[in-house]
Tab-separated table of C-alpha atoms and ligand atoms in Angstrom:
chain	number	residue	atom	x	y	z
G	1	MET	CA	0.018	0.157	0.032
G	2	ALA	CA	1.478	3.108	-1.044
G	3	VAL	CA	0.027	5.007	2.140
G	4	LYS	CA	0.403	3.690	4.816
G	5	LEU	CA	-0.361	4.667	8.349
G	6	ASN	CA	0.954	4.590	11.910
G	7	SER	CA	-0.208	4.366	14.691
G	8	ALA	CA	2.910	4.344	17.321
G	9	TYR	CA	2.440	8.280	18.581
G	10	LEU	CA	-1.370	6.660	19.010
G	11	LYS	CA	-0.629	4.365	22.380
G	12	GLY	CA	-1.528	5.478	25.704
G	13	PHE	CA	-4.729	7.551	23.220
G	14	ILE	CA	-6.472	5.062	21.865
G	15	ASN	CA	-6.306	0.417	23.343
G	16	GLU	CA	-5.030	-1.923	20.768
G	17	GLY	CA	-9.498	-3.247	20.854
G	18	GLU	CA	-11.041	0.542	20.462
G	19	LEU	CA	-10.234	-0.494	16.837
G	20	SER	CA	-12.774	-3.337	16.501
G	21	HIS	CA	-15.288	-1.117	18.781
G	22	VAL	CA	-15.762	0.740	14.781
G	23	ALA	CA	-14.352	-2.427	12.540
G	24	GLY	CA	-18.807	-2.887	12.543
G	25	ALA	CA	-19.342	0.444	11.465
G	26	CYS	CA	-16.297	1.024	9.237
G	27	ARG	CA	-16.871	-2.817	7.765
G	28	ALA	CA	-20.661	-1.192	6.800
G	29	ALA	CA	-19.443	2.069	6.008
G	30	HIS	CA	-17.493	0.674	3.103
G	31	ASP	CA	-20.592	-2.271	2.351
G	32	ALA	CA	-23.015	1.034	1.381
G	33	LEU	CA	-20.608	2.509	-0.004
G	34	HIS	CA	-19.364	-0.438	-2.726
G	35	ASN	CA	-22.889	-1.098	-2.997
G	36	GLY	CA	-24.553	1.715	-3.875
G	37	THR	CA	-27.026	2.148	-1.544
G	38	GLY	CA	-26.025	4.322	1.430
G	39	ALA	CA	-27.112	8.223	1.870
G	40	GLY	CA	-25.803	10.481	-1.074
G	41	SER	CA	-25.456	7.537	-3.168
G	42	ASP	CA	-25.926	9.474	-5.978
G	43	PHE	CA	-23.151	10.853	-5.423
G	44	LEU	CA	-20.642	7.388	-6.118
G	45	GLY	CA	-18.723	8.677	-9.687
G	46	TRP	CA	-15.465	9.158	-7.638
G	47	LEU	CA	-15.216	5.283	-6.671
G	48	ASN	CA	-14.656	4.073	-9.355
G	49	LEU	CA	-13.645	7.304	-11.933
G	50	PRO	CA	-9.080	6.630	-12.026
G	51	SER	CA	-9.840	3.351	-14.184
G	52	ASP	CA	-13.531	4.493	-15.327
G	53	TYR	CA	-13.345	7.351	-17.142
G	54	ASP	CA	-14.211	9.067	-20.587
G	55	LYS	CA	-10.442	8.249	-22.019
G	56	GLU	CA	-12.079	10.961	-25.452
G	57	GLU	CA	-12.137	13.400	-23.583
G	58	PHE	CA	-8.737	13.033	-21.196
G	59	ALA	CA	-6.658	12.964	-24.778
G	60	ARG	CA	-8.490	16.143	-25.811
G	61	ILE	CA	-7.686	17.747	-22.096
G	62	LYS	CA	-4.102	17.243	-22.976
G	63	THR	CA	-4.387	18.696	-26.586
G	64	ALA	CA	-6.264	21.563	-25.109
G	65	ALA	CA	-3.532	21.890	-22.649
G	66	GLU	CA	-1.480	21.589	-25.050
G	67	LYS	CA	-2.663	24.877	-26.540
G	68	ILE	CA	-2.814	26.681	-24.246
G	69	ARG	CA	0.598	26.421	-22.757
G	70	LYS	CA	1.539	27.272	-26.185
G	71	ASN	CA	-0.664	30.640	-27.256
G	72	SER	CA	-0.919	31.899	-23.538
G	73	GLU	CA	1.301	33.567	-21.013
G	74	VAL	CA	-0.880	33.862	-18.335
G	75	ALA	CA	-3.779	31.075	-17.393
G	76	VAL	CA	-7.066	32.916	-16.217
G	77	VAL	CA	-8.981	30.153	-13.549
G	78	LEU	CA	-12.204	30.974	-12.497
G	79	GLY	CA	-13.574	28.621	-10.168
G	80	ILE	CA	-14.691	28.742	-6.374
G	81	GLY	CA	-14.216	25.785	-3.724
G	82	GLY	CA	-14.512	21.942	-5.163
G	83	SER	CA	-14.645	23.642	-8.786
G	84	TYR	CA	-10.654	25.609	-7.707
G	85	LEU	CA	-9.512	23.435	-5.231
G	86	GLY	CA	-8.251	20.494	-6.442
G	87	ALA	CA	-6.626	21.677	-9.340
G	88	ARG	CA	-4.499	24.798	-7.539
G	89	ALA	CA	-3.364	21.747	-4.587
G	90	VAL	CA	-2.469	19.377	-6.867
G	91	ILE	CA	-0.430	22.332	-9.536
G	92	GLU	CA	1.318	24.217	-5.893
G	93	ALA	CA	2.324	20.734	-4.090
G	94	LEU	CA	4.051	18.681	-7.973
G	95	LYS	CA	5.883	22.035	-8.645
G	96	GLY	CA	6.227	24.122	-6.444
G	97	SER	CA	4.618	27.378	-4.480
G	98	LEU	CA	6.134	29.403	-7.000
G	99	TYR	CA	5.541	27.591	-9.952
G	100	ASN	CA	4.848	31.034	-11.982
G	101	SER	CA	7.566	32.743	-10.802
G	102	ARG	CA	9.075	29.467	-12.361
G	103	PHE	CA	6.625	27.788	-14.831
G	104	LYS	CA	4.865	29.517	-18.042
G	105	PRO	CA	2.493	29.119	-18.500
G	106	GLU	CA	1.939	31.459	-15.362
G	107	ILE	CA	-1.315	30.585	-13.948
G	108	TYR	CA	-4.374	32.906	-12.074
G	109	PHE	CA	-6.617	31.604	-9.890
G	110	ALA	CA	-10.382	33.749	-9.850
G	111	GLY	CA	-13.292	33.225	-9.660
G	112	ASN	CA	-13.168	31.873	-6.110
G	113	SER	CA	-13.885	35.373	-3.719
G	114	ILE	CA	-15.192	38.327	-4.230
G	115	SER	CA	-12.625	40.537	-3.555
G	116	PRO	CA	-12.473	43.612	-6.615
G	117	ALA	CA	-9.248	44.738	-5.294
G	118	TYR	CA	-8.329	40.897	-6.193
G	119	MET	CA	-9.385	41.023	-9.739
G	120	ASN	CA	-7.450	44.497	-10.048
G	121	GLU	CA	-4.589	41.996	-9.664
G	122	ILE	CA	-5.304	39.816	-11.810
G	123	LEU	CA	-6.989	41.781	-14.917
G	124	SER	CA	-3.267	43.162	-14.154
G	125	LEU	CA	-1.806	40.260	-15.066
G	126	THR	CA	-3.187	39.610	-18.138
G	127	GLU	CA	-2.753	42.938	-19.333
G	128	ASP	CA	0.072	42.993	-23.002
G	129	ARG	CA	0.455	39.279	-22.824
G	130	ASP	CA	-1.834	36.950	-23.400
G	131	PHE	CA	-3.526	34.703	-22.098
G	132	SER	CA	-6.870	31.874	-21.712
G	133	VAL	CA	-9.568	31.539	-19.949
G	134	VAL	CA	-10.607	28.259	-18.512
G	135	VAL	CA	-14.025	28.263	-16.420
G	136	VAL	CA	-15.368	25.448	-14.298
G	137	SER	CA	-18.922	25.723	-12.758
G	138	LYS	CA	-20.508	22.255	-13.005
G	139	SER	CA	-23.712	24.838	-11.514
G	140	GLY	CA	-22.560	27.729	-14.144
G	141	THR	CA	-24.597	29.416	-11.474
G	142	THR	CA	-22.126	30.056	-8.266
G	143	THR	CA	-22.126	33.659	-8.455
G	144	GLU	CA	-18.010	34.098	-6.988
G	145	THR	CA	-17.266	32.816	-10.676
G	146	ALA	CA	-20.145	33.752	-12.896
G	147	LEU	CA	-19.194	37.954	-12.459
G	148	ALA	CA	-15.338	36.769	-12.772
G	149	PHE	CA	-16.067	34.650	-16.383
G	150	ARG	CA	-18.034	38.181	-17.048
G	151	VAL	CA	-14.382	40.163	-16.132
G	152	PHE	CA	-12.678	38.023	-17.859
G	153	LYS	CA	-14.969	36.942	-20.771
G	154	GLU	CA	-15.677	40.588	-21.898
G	155	LEU	CA	-12.555	40.945	-22.170
G	156	ALA	CA	-10.509	38.171	-24.373
G	157	GLU	CA	-13.534	39.292	-27.147
G	158	LYS	CA	-12.138	42.775	-26.520
G	159	ARG	CA	-8.628	41.812	-26.941
G	160	TYR	CA	-8.840	38.783	-29.526
G	161	GLY	CA	-12.430	39.344	-31.293
G	162	SER	CA	-15.181	36.529	-31.068
G	163	ASP	CA	-13.248	34.324	-32.403
G	164	GLY	CA	-10.489	34.494	-31.563
G	165	ALA	CA	-11.636	34.415	-27.562
G	166	ARG	CA	-13.425	30.835	-28.955
G	167	GLU	CA	-10.469	29.668	-29.183
G	168	ARG	CA	-8.856	30.409	-25.917
G	169	ILE	CA	-12.428	30.388	-23.196
G	170	TYR	CA	-12.677	25.940	-22.164
G	171	ALA	CA	-15.815	25.555	-20.233
G	172	VAL	CA	-15.856	22.682	-18.012
G	173	THR	CA	-19.614	22.039	-16.945
G	174	ASP	CA	-22.299	20.012	-16.911
G	175	LYS	CA	-22.794	17.787	-19.231
G	176	GLU	CA	-26.461	19.055	-21.448
G	177	ARG	CA	-27.493	21.605	-18.509
G	178	GLY	CA	-26.860	24.964	-16.912
G	179	THR	CA	-25.729	28.868	-17.625
G	180	LEU	CA	-22.448	28.003	-18.448
G	181	LYS	CA	-23.300	24.962	-20.766
G	182	GLY	CA	-25.806	27.209	-22.840
G	183	LEU	CA	-23.408	29.854	-23.385
G	184	SER	CA	-20.485	27.905	-24.524
G	185	GLY	CA	-23.037	26.370	-27.187
G	186	LYS	CA	-24.160	29.409	-28.140
G	187	LYS	CA	-20.744	30.676	-28.581
G	188	GLY	CA	-19.015	27.010	-29.120
G	189	TYR	CA	-16.563	27.035	-26.798
G	190	GLU	CA	-14.922	24.505	-26.249
G	191	THR	CA	-16.366	22.282	-23.151
G	192	PHE	CA	-14.957	19.431	-20.822
G	193	VAL	CA	-17.914	17.736	-18.596
G	194	ILE	CA	-18.325	17.120	-14.751
G	195	PRO	CA	-19.905	13.841	-14.614
G	196	ASP	CA	-23.421	13.832	-12.351
G	197	ASP	CA	-22.572	11.853	-9.957
G	198	VAL	CA	-19.410	13.620	-9.279
G	199	GLY	CA	-19.292	16.515	-6.063
G	200	GLY	CA	-17.343	19.468	-6.597
G	201	ARG	CA	-15.502	18.343	-3.966
G	202	TYR	CA	-14.216	14.620	-4.920
G	203	SER	CA	-13.706	15.916	-8.804
G	204	VAL	CA	-10.162	16.791	-9.310
G	205	LEU	CA	-9.824	13.480	-11.020
G	206	THR	CA	-11.709	14.677	-13.654
G	207	ALA	CA	-11.427	18.206	-15.861
G	208	VAL	CA	-12.318	20.192	-12.896
G	209	GLY	CA	-9.053	19.331	-11.837
G	210	LEU	CA	-7.159	17.786	-14.977
G	211	LEU	CA	-7.280	20.169	-17.628
G	212	PRO	CA	-5.262	23.397	-15.045
G	213	ILE	CA	-3.481	21.129	-14.181
G	214	ALA	CA	-2.678	19.255	-17.115
G	215	VAL	CA	-1.033	23.720	-18.250
G	216	ALA	CA	1.098	23.271	-15.564
G	217	GLY	CA	2.726	20.337	-17.581
G	218	CYS	CA	2.027	18.300	-15.127
G	219	ASP	CA	1.918	14.717	-15.816
G	220	ILE	CA	-1.861	13.421	-15.580
G	221	GLY	CA	-1.319	9.864	-16.682
G	222	ALA	CA	0.142	9.438	-13.893
G	223	ILE	CA	-1.558	11.353	-11.494
G	224	MET	CA	-4.998	8.134	-12.674
G	225	ALA	CA	-2.363	5.910	-12.262
G	226	GLY	CA	-1.006	5.927	-8.763
G	227	ALA	CA	-5.512	6.917	-8.598
G	228	GLU	CA	-6.882	3.149	-10.255
G	229	GLU	CA	-3.481	1.675	-7.792
G	230	ALA	CA	-4.909	3.238	-4.435
G	231	ARG	CA	-8.593	2.314	-6.017
G	232	ARG	CA	-7.570	-1.193	-6.467
G	233	GLU	CA	-5.735	-1.157	-3.078
G	234	LEU	CA	-8.197	0.220	-0.964
G	235	SER	CA	-11.136	-1.535	-1.341
G	236	GLU	CA	-10.263	-3.623	0.654
G	237	PRO	CA	-13.280	-4.141	2.922
G	238	ASP	CA	-11.307	-4.851	6.355
G	239	LEU	CA	-9.759	-2.410	8.393
G	240	ASN	CA	-6.657	-4.369	9.453
G	241	LYS	CA	-5.536	-4.284	5.773
G	242	ASN	CA	-7.643	-1.297	4.854
G	243	ASP	CA	-5.166	2.387	6.178
G	244	CYS	CA	-7.370	4.319	4.773
G	245	TYR	CA	-10.684	2.517	6.968
G	246	LYS	CA	-8.081	2.468	9.259
G	247	TYR	CA	-7.786	5.936	9.599
G	248	ALA	CA	-11.155	7.049	9.101
G	249	ALA	CA	-12.036	4.413	11.973
G	250	LEU	CA	-8.773	6.445	14.209
G	251	ARG	CA	-10.482	9.687	14.106
G	252	ASN	CA	-13.620	8.146	14.453
G	253	ILE	CA	-12.955	7.404	18.006
G	254	LEU	CA	-10.704	10.494	18.421
G	255	ALA	CA	-13.315	12.809	17.755
G	256	ARG	CA	-15.284	10.493	20.692
G	257	LYS	CA	-12.668	11.198	22.897
G	258	GLY	CA	-12.856	15.267	23.164
G	259	PHE	CA	-10.493	15.754	19.490
G	260	ASN	CA	-13.014	17.186	17.526
G	261	ILE	CA	-10.187	19.002	15.926
G	262	GLU	CA	-7.571	17.387	12.943
G	263	MET	CA	-4.718	18.925	11.807
G	264	LEU	CA	-3.244	17.689	9.223
G	265	VAL	CA	0.434	18.382	8.914
G	266	ALA	CA	2.722	18.382	6.413
G	267	TYR	CA	6.640	19.511	6.196
G	268	GLU	CA	6.268	20.821	2.309
G	269	ASN	CA	6.212	24.042	1.542
G	270	SER	CA	4.232	23.078	-1.746
G	271	PHE	CA	1.898	21.199	-0.216
G	272	THR	CA	0.013	25.000	1.833
G	273	MET	CA	-3.161	24.610	-0.753
G	274	MET	CA	-3.247	20.223	-0.501
G	275	ASN	CA	-4.147	21.126	3.245
G	276	GLU	CA	-6.989	23.650	1.771
G	277	TRP	CA	-8.315	20.609	-0.284
G	278	PHE	CA	-8.404	18.317	2.720
G	279	LYS	CA	-9.455	21.924	4.933
G	280	GLN	CA	-13.113	21.771	2.191
G	281	LEU	CA	-13.074	17.946	1.376
G	282	PHE	CA	-13.434	16.704	4.947
G	283	GLY	CA	-15.349	19.944	6.832
G	284	GLU	CA	-18.454	20.126	3.636
G	285	SER	CA	-18.181	16.079	3.917
G	286	GLU	CA	-18.587	15.442	8.300
G	287	GLY	CA	-19.540	19.418	9.549
G	288	LYS	CA	-23.454	18.656	9.498
G	289	ASP	CA	-26.474	17.737	11.865
G	290	GLY	CA	-24.367	19.638	14.150
G	291	LYS	CA	-21.923	16.506	13.714
G	292	GLY	CA	-17.590	16.563	12.422
G	293	LEU	CA	-14.636	16.914	13.018
G	294	PHE	CA	-12.715	20.332	12.412
G	295	PRO	CA	-10.245	20.001	9.749
G	296	SER	CA	-7.751	22.612	10.088
G	297	SER	CA	-3.768	22.413	8.615
G	298	ALA	CA	-0.072	23.395	9.331
G	299	VAL	CA	3.468	23.472	7.771
G	300	PHE	CA	6.090	22.756	9.813
G	301	SER	CA	8.277	23.267	11.349
G	302	THR	CA	6.873	27.426	9.428
G	303	ASP	CA	3.771	26.790	11.577
G	304	LEU	CA	5.870	25.229	15.052
G	305	HIS	CA	6.709	29.256	15.101
G	306	SER	CA	2.653	30.340	15.290
G	307	LEU	CA	0.769	27.152	16.221
G	308	GLY	CA	3.043	24.684	17.972
G	309	GLN	CA	2.623	26.807	21.374
G	310	TYR	CA	-1.128	25.528	21.559
G	311	ILE	CA	-0.662	22.514	19.739
G	312	GLN	CA	2.032	22.046	22.628
G	313	ASP	CA	0.382	23.516	25.446
G	314	GLY	CA	-3.260	24.449	25.359
G	315	SER	CA	-6.316	22.912	25.118
G	316	ASN	CA	-6.585	19.368	24.421
G	317	ILE	CA	-8.468	18.654	21.651
G	318	ILE	CA	-7.180	19.150	18.795
G	319	PHE	CA	-4.770	15.259	17.625
G	320	GLU	CA	-2.591	15.890	14.748
G	321	THR	CA	-2.553	13.631	10.803
G	322	VAL	CA	1.159	14.321	9.686
G	323	LEU	CA	2.428	13.374	6.011
G	324	ARG	CA	6.164	12.065	6.348
G	325	PHE	CA	6.956	12.050	2.523
G	326	LYS	CA	9.827	8.811	2.806
G	327	GLU	CA	11.589	9.792	-0.039
G	328	THR	CA	12.218	14.112	-1.539
G	329	ASP	CA	14.279	14.101	-5.650
G	330	SER	CA	15.480	17.424	-4.264
G	331	ASP	CA	17.828	18.102	-1.162
G	332	PHE	CA	20.487	20.364	-0.696
G	333	PHE	CA	23.432	19.525	0.794
G	334	LEU	CA	25.036	21.883	3.830
G	335	LYS	CA	28.228	21.711	3.269
G	336	ASP	CA	30.979	23.287	6.664
G	337	ASP	CA	31.811	26.910	6.643
G	338	ALA	CA	35.489	27.604	7.878
G	339	GLU	CA	34.635	30.482	10.121
G	340	ASN	CA	31.431	28.861	11.607
G	341	ALA	CA	30.125	32.006	13.054
G	342	ASP	CA	27.142	30.362	13.365
G	343	GLY	CA	28.011	27.607	14.855
G	344	LEU	CA	26.433	25.310	12.465
G	345	ASN	CA	29.246	23.278	11.495
G	346	PHE	CA	28.122	20.076	13.535
G	347	LEU	CA	25.337	19.951	10.457
G	348	SER	CA	27.659	19.766	8.070
G	349	GLY	CA	27.976	17.378	5.532
G	350	ARG	CA	24.192	16.434	6.410
G	351	ASN	CA	21.185	16.642	3.674
G	352	MET	CA	18.702	19.171	4.073
G	353	SER	CA	15.884	15.617	4.349
G	354	GLU	CA	18.021	14.623	6.639
G	355	ILE	CA	17.668	17.880	9.553
G	356	ARG	CA	13.450	17.900	9.024
G	357	GLU	CA	13.639	13.372	9.549
G	358	LYS	CA	14.986	15.158	13.116
G	359	ALA	CA	12.790	17.842	13.094
G	360	PHE	CA	9.540	15.900	12.442
G	361	GLN	CA	10.551	13.125	14.745
G	362	GLY	CA	11.092	15.955	17.774
G	363	THR	CA	8.385	17.137	16.780
G	364	LEU	CA	6.334	13.756	17.213
G	365	LEU	CA	7.331	13.251	20.893
G	366	ALA	CA	6.786	16.403	22.222
G	367	HIS	CA	4.084	16.707	20.382
G	368	THR	CA	2.918	13.363	21.899
G	369	GLU	CA	3.902	13.859	25.424
G	370	GLY	CA	1.908	17.160	25.096
G	371	LYS	CA	-1.349	15.564	25.002
G	372	THR	CA	-1.406	15.906	21.097
G	373	PRO	CA	-2.164	12.165	19.742
G	374	ASN	CA	-0.671	11.496	16.421
G	375	ILE	CA	-1.550	9.821	13.422
G	376	VAL	CA	1.293	9.630	11.233
G	377	LEU	CA	1.185	8.812	7.139
G	378	GLU	CA	3.494	7.932	4.894
G	379	SER	CA	3.950	8.557	1.530
G	380	PRO	CA	6.659	6.994	-0.608
G	381	LYS	CA	7.122	11.288	-1.774
G	382	LEU	CA	5.547	13.900	-3.996
G	383	CYS	CA	5.381	13.355	-6.644
G	384	ASP	CA	2.416	12.680	-9.293
G	385	PHE	CA	2.319	8.928	-9.528
G	386	GLU	CA	2.161	9.350	-5.219
G	387	LEU	CA	0.173	12.333	-5.438
G	388	GLY	CA	-2.663	10.557	-7.307
G	389	TYR	CA	-2.739	8.080	-4.462
G	390	LEU	CA	-3.305	9.259	-2.076
G	391	LEU	CA	-5.973	12.186	-3.467
G	392	TYR	CA	-8.121	8.487	-3.424
G	393	PHE	CA	-6.755	7.978	-0.142
G	394	PHE	CA	-7.996	11.109	1.785
G	395	GLU	CA	-10.968	10.718	-0.638
G	396	LYS	CA	-12.404	7.804	-0.122
G	397	ALA	CA	-11.171	8.443	3.644
G	398	CYS	CA	-13.624	10.964	4.067
G	399	ALA	CA	-16.911	9.292	2.514
G	400	VAL	CA	-16.182	5.860	4.734
G	401	SER	CA	-15.739	8.416	7.935
G	402	GLY	CA	-18.468	10.662	7.053
G	403	TYR	CA	-20.915	7.262	7.196
G	404	ILE	CA	-19.314	5.753	10.417
G	405	LEU	CA	-20.454	9.288	12.179
G	406	GLY	CA	-23.577	8.961	10.947
G	407	VAL	CA	-23.618	12.190	7.751
G	408	ASN	CA	-24.647	12.714	4.057
G	409	PRO	CA	-20.990	13.102	2.868
G	410	PHE	CA	-21.586	13.639	-0.857
G	411	ASP	CA	-24.558	17.216	-0.020
G	412	GLN	CA	-23.791	20.992	1.491
G	413	PRO	CA	-26.459	22.087	2.650
G	414	GLY	CA	-25.876	24.295	5.055
G	415	VAL	CA	-23.962	26.008	2.512
G	416	GLU	CA	-26.990	27.648	0.550
G	417	ALA	CA	-27.055	29.616	3.782
G	418	TYR	CA	-25.281	32.616	3.002
G	419	LYS	CA	-25.854	32.695	-0.896
G	420	LYS	CA	-30.017	32.916	-0.033
G	421	ASN	CA	-28.825	35.682	2.204
G	422	MET	CA	-27.003	37.730	-0.116
G	423	PHE	CA	-28.933	37.407	-3.301
G	424	ALA	CA	-31.992	39.008	-0.914
G	425	LEU	CA	-29.779	42.010	0.996
G	426	LEU	CA	-28.281	42.198	-3.841
G	427	GLY	CA	-31.931	42.955	-4.553
G	428	LYS	CA	-31.535	39.754	-7.246
G	429	PRO	CA	-35.180	39.284	-8.743
G	430	GLY	CA	-36.659	36.757	-6.409
G	431	TYR	CA	-35.775	37.935	-2.998
G	432	GLU	CA	-37.951	40.496	-2.506
G	433	ALA	CA	-39.987	39.589	0.463
G	434	GLU	CA	-36.599	38.032	2.462
G	435	LYS	CA	-34.999	41.537	1.427
G	436	SER	CA	-37.524	43.365	3.701
G	437	ALA	CA	-36.985	41.181	6.654
G	438	LEU	CA	-33.230	40.862	6.450
G	439	GLU	CA	-32.676	44.469	6.230
G	440	ALA	CA	-35.248	44.422	9.362
G	441	LYS	CA	-32.451	42.140	10.674
G	442	LEU	CA	-29.845	44.515	10.335
G	443	ALA	CA	-31.497	46.668	11.578
G	444	ASP	CA	-32.636	45.773	15.210
G	445	THR	CA	-29.120	44.146	15.306
G	446	GLU	CA	-27.108	46.565	15.218
G	447	VAL	CA	-29.105	48.619	17.371
G	448	ASN	CA	-29.688	46.625	20.263
G	449	ALA	CA	-25.231	46.419	19.301
G	450	HIS	CA	-24.804	49.977	19.870
G	451	GLY	CA	-28.096	51.519	21.344
C	1	PA5	O1	-17.904	20.960	-2.900
C	1	PA5	C1	-18.577	21.461	-3.558
C	1	PA5	O2	-19.972	20.834	-4.242
C	1	PA5	C2	-18.676	23.101	-4.057
C	1	PA5	O3	-17.570	23.158	-3.041
C	1	PA5	C3	-18.698	23.280	-5.140
C	1	PA5	O4	-17.597	23.020	-6.183
C	1	PA5	C4	-18.316	25.062	-5.262
C	1	PA5	O5	-18.947	25.555	-3.906
C	1	PA5	C5	-18.869	25.583	-6.481
C	1	PA5	O6	-19.891	25.513	-6.708
C	1	PA5	P1	-19.601	25.506	-8.955
C	1	PA5	O7	-19.056	24.011	-9.213
C	1	PA5	O8	-21.530	24.665	-9.336
C	1	PA5	O9	-19.602	26.482	-9.564
């Protein structure tokens, strides 16, 4: 198994026998998932995606990516939530967090906020430079993305004319429904499909993730191959032989003991956006019906100098899931310094990876002694194939964990609440009654607060 779980640092927090108490629930979760009998079973397309994907579309993704790489200095990818996090996470994990300073085309993600300042920054980056636009939205109606698309579509049409813009705009959306699909048909944009049975946060291995990832020059064939190996290996129903299920079970046990915050920790700066992808996957999947672990994240050793104090010494509500990549292709050798003014010659002749390993070991010991349980997940290395494996590992762990918890891991009813309020306050037609009620509520709240 490419991702191995090391439970040695749970000693004192979880007893041997406890895993067997959730083995039944875990088996039931496996059966519900594989037989399609659990909640949200209309959204299980991701389960077999690594073997069962549209090969013709996969080839088109590669061709489109190649075209963008040839004709664009900048690629603007528009999408929010599951429609952008996976792509950005994989690109940064594989190409580094400084991708845009080192590689072409530069890739910027927009349509994921309502910040006018950010919009203006991205627009300025397309000035005098050739650009393409990839717009990703399953519904086609998400305000943040649709707003940004309106701006970039107009810019492309102004710069290249409608025929030229058609050659530079790509839409990833529903197969047949939705505003974006309709508009793409009318304008003649090349489109890619988000399958009906794949929800946003489980869509990184569809065109949603794969098109931008291929634009960055990553090997999407290797990513799919890694995910396929995970799909095969992680279909084992017995949690004692399946580390993905063991992980799902352990996090549930820890939550029942009051460790309600999971902190995903990696020792690579380039993993920062993978942490964000993880947080969306688990947060949106499990946080409902008054339940769910709160997903958080850190990059060490950076955050040992910010969150480290709390983890070591604060409330005992956190457990850590620490990722360890065993090998690195990019090491750094520390030379001897004749003056040794900094007193660091005791590190000379070693690789930086060795120093990091000691930081990893020392932190594990310190944090577990500080009453923070640690699950360690070991992956051979951070490369296209192994990352594909890891993506699938987390998706499946999330689904199984959600079923063990007793929630539907494939819906997100809570996300609608802010949208309804925002539309009403903005005066969107159809929300007139809500508008006055909300405005009255806001006024009341202000009066009560300030007198
Ligand atoms: O995971 C999800 O389902 C969400 O985060 C969606 O991806 C997000 O809300 C964007 O939706 P859409 O693709 O319809 O624009």
